[in-house]
Tab-separated table of C-alpha atoms in Angstrom:
chain	number	residue	atom	x	y	z
A	1	MET	CA	-5.714	18.382	-3.606
A	2	ILE	CA	-2.387	17.571	-1.977
A	3	LYS	CA	-1.381	13.924	-1.999
A	4	GLU	CA	1.122	12.635	0.554
A	5	PHE	CA	3.126	9.445	0.154
A	6	ILE	CA	6.390	7.798	1.168
A	7	CYS	CA	8.912	7.395	-1.632
A	8	GLU	CA	10.111	3.794	-1.954
A	9	LYS	CA	12.788	4.401	-4.618
A	10	CYS	CA	15.777	4.920	-2.289
A	11	PRO	CA	16.756	4.280	1.363
A	12	ASN	CA	15.866	7.860	2.422
A	13	LYS	CA	12.109	7.051	2.460
A	14	CYS	CA	11.181	10.719	1.970
A	15	VAL	CA	7.655	11.919	2.651
A	16	ILE	CA	6.637	13.610	-0.597
A	17	TYR	CA	3.808	16.097	-0.922
A	18	ALA	CA	2.483	16.328	-4.475
A	19	GLN	CA	-0.134	18.575	-5.957
A	20	LYS	CA	-1.146	18.484	-9.608
A	21	GLU	CA	-3.339	21.108	-11.227
A	22	GLY	CA	-3.672	20.657	-14.969
A	23	ASP	CA	-0.175	20.107	-16.343
A	24	ILE	CA	1.557	21.753	-13.366
A	25	LEU	CA	3.071	19.431	-10.745
A	26	GLU	CA	4.303	20.892	-7.464
A	27	LEU	CA	6.454	18.670	-5.238
A	28	SER	CA	8.047	19.109	-1.848
A	29	GLY	CA	9.807	16.822	0.601
A	30	ASN	CA	11.880	14.839	-1.909
A	31	GLU	CA	15.617	14.633	-1.234
A	32	CYS	CA	16.605	13.244	-4.649
A	33	GLU	CA	15.462	13.067	-8.264
A	34	LEU	CA	14.019	9.576	-7.772
A	35	GLY	CA	11.238	11.145	-5.720
A	36	LEU	CA	10.202	13.240	-8.704
A	37	LYS	CA	9.956	10.129	-10.867
A	38	GLU	CA	7.901	8.224	-8.299
A	39	ALA	CA	5.532	11.160	-7.777
A	40	ASN	CA	4.899	11.378	-11.512
A	41	GLU	CA	4.299	7.622	-11.760
A	42	ARG	CA	1.841	7.564	-8.881
A	43	LEU	CA	-0.094	10.588	-10.066
A	44	GLU	CA	-0.201	9.467	-13.708
A	45	ASN	CA	-1.184	5.866	-12.894
A	46	ASN	CA	-3.574	6.890	-10.108
A	47	SER	CA	-2.039	4.298	-7.793
A	48	ASP	CA	-0.963	4.060	-4.178
A	49	ILE	CA	-0.139	1.520	-1.474
A	50	PHE	CA	-3.328	-0.387	-0.608
A	51	THR	CA	-3.980	-0.925	3.109
A	52	THR	CA	-6.779	-2.894	4.719
A	53	LEU	CA	-7.685	-5.315	7.517
A	54	ILE	CA	-7.830	-9.115	7.350
A	55	ARG	CA	-9.673	-11.328	9.814
A	56	VAL	CA	-7.707	-13.481	12.270
A	57	LYS	CA	-8.508	-17.007	13.429
A	58	GLY	CA	-7.246	-18.447	16.700
A	59	SER	CA	-6.267	-15.220	18.470
A	60	LYS	CA	-7.641	-12.636	20.890
A	61	ILE	CA	-7.342	-10.124	18.066
A	62	ASN	CA	-10.195	-10.104	15.503
A	63	VAL	CA	-8.406	-8.321	12.632
A	64	ILE	CA	-4.848	-7.490	11.550
A	65	SER	CA	-3.619	-4.676	9.302
A	66	VAL	CA	-1.933	-5.443	5.970
A	67	LYS	CA	-0.543	-3.401	3.074
A	68	SER	CA	0.417	-4.066	-0.516
A	69	SER	CA	4.087	-4.529	-1.372
A	70	LYS	CA	3.815	-2.049	-4.244
A	71	PRO	CA	1.332	0.612	-5.382
A	72	LEU	CA	-1.920	-0.675	-6.880
A	73	ARG	CA	-4.271	1.220	-9.190
A	74	ASN	CA	-7.137	2.735	-7.252
A	75	GLU	CA	-9.668	1.153	-9.638
A	76	ILE	CA	-8.941	-2.360	-8.323
A	77	TRP	CA	-9.020	-1.584	-4.601
A	78	MET	CA	-12.647	-2.752	-4.229
A	79	LYS	CA	-11.859	-6.038	-6.005
A	80	CYS	CA	-8.887	-6.537	-3.682
A	81	SER	CA	-11.091	-5.855	-0.653
A	82	ARG	CA	-13.636	-8.425	-1.822
A	83	ALA	CA	-10.924	-11.042	-2.401
A	84	LEU	CA	-9.343	-10.410	1.001
A	85	SER	CA	-12.725	-10.522	2.780
A	86	ARG	CA	-12.700	-14.298	2.230
A	87	LEU	CA	-9.275	-14.698	3.814
A	88	TYR	CA	-8.454	-15.605	7.429
A	89	VAL	CA	-4.950	-15.348	8.887
A	90	GLY	CA	-3.772	-17.742	11.569
A	91	ALA	CA	-1.800	-16.738	14.646
A	92	PRO	CA	1.082	-16.122	15.207
A	93	THR	CA	2.139	-13.709	12.471
A	94	LYS	CA	5.005	-11.214	12.377
A	95	ILE	CA	5.567	-7.894	10.632
A	96	GLY	CA	6.632	-8.541	7.051
A	97	ASP	CA	4.943	-11.946	6.700
A	98	ILE	CA	3.186	-12.351	3.366
A	99	VAL	CA	-0.465	-13.218	3.942
A	100	CYS	CA	-1.539	-13.172	0.263
A	101	MET	CA	0.817	-13.570	-2.687
A	102	ASN	CA	0.200	-11.893	-6.049
A	103	ILE	CA	-3.249	-10.543	-5.249
A	104	LEU	CA	-5.474	-10.504	-8.367
A	105	ASN	CA	-2.402	-11.233	-10.511
A	106	THR	CA	-1.050	-7.702	-9.931
A	107	GLY	CA	2.390	-8.858	-8.805
A	108	ALA	CA	1.790	-7.274	-5.390
A	109	ASP	CA	1.829	-9.261	-2.163
A	110	MET	CA	-0.217	-8.367	0.914
A	111	ILE	CA	2.155	-7.950	3.872
A	112	CYS	CA	1.320	-8.039	7.563
A	113	THR	CA	2.087	-4.747	9.366
A	114	LYS	CA	1.701	-5.899	12.977
A	115	ASN	CA	2.967	-8.711	15.184
A	116	PHE	CA	0.372	-10.823	16.964
A	117	GLU	CA	0.337	-14.005	19.022
A	118	LYS	CA	-2.363	-16.499	19.918
């Protein structure tokens, strides 16, 4: 299975395609060695950027998209979803606003990915 992700280690923000079969790791798309390191970390830790929707109060929009500020282990995604299901965001909110700090004590913040007004 080929996994695609955006490297966050340098300003290039390369799109890296990684495929791991046994001990063999095939990478493409990285422009520097930092991409290799990040690909190994993500594949070994089984983690990725967590994205989801959060409900909105006081706006025409019902939900808003958010993402984690750093990769989270896939095993805790359901727990994060349950915690965020209790959360409402108030309008207005801008891209980059933190809507939940340090979710489940992971050190990752949930960041708004869309602007919205009342």
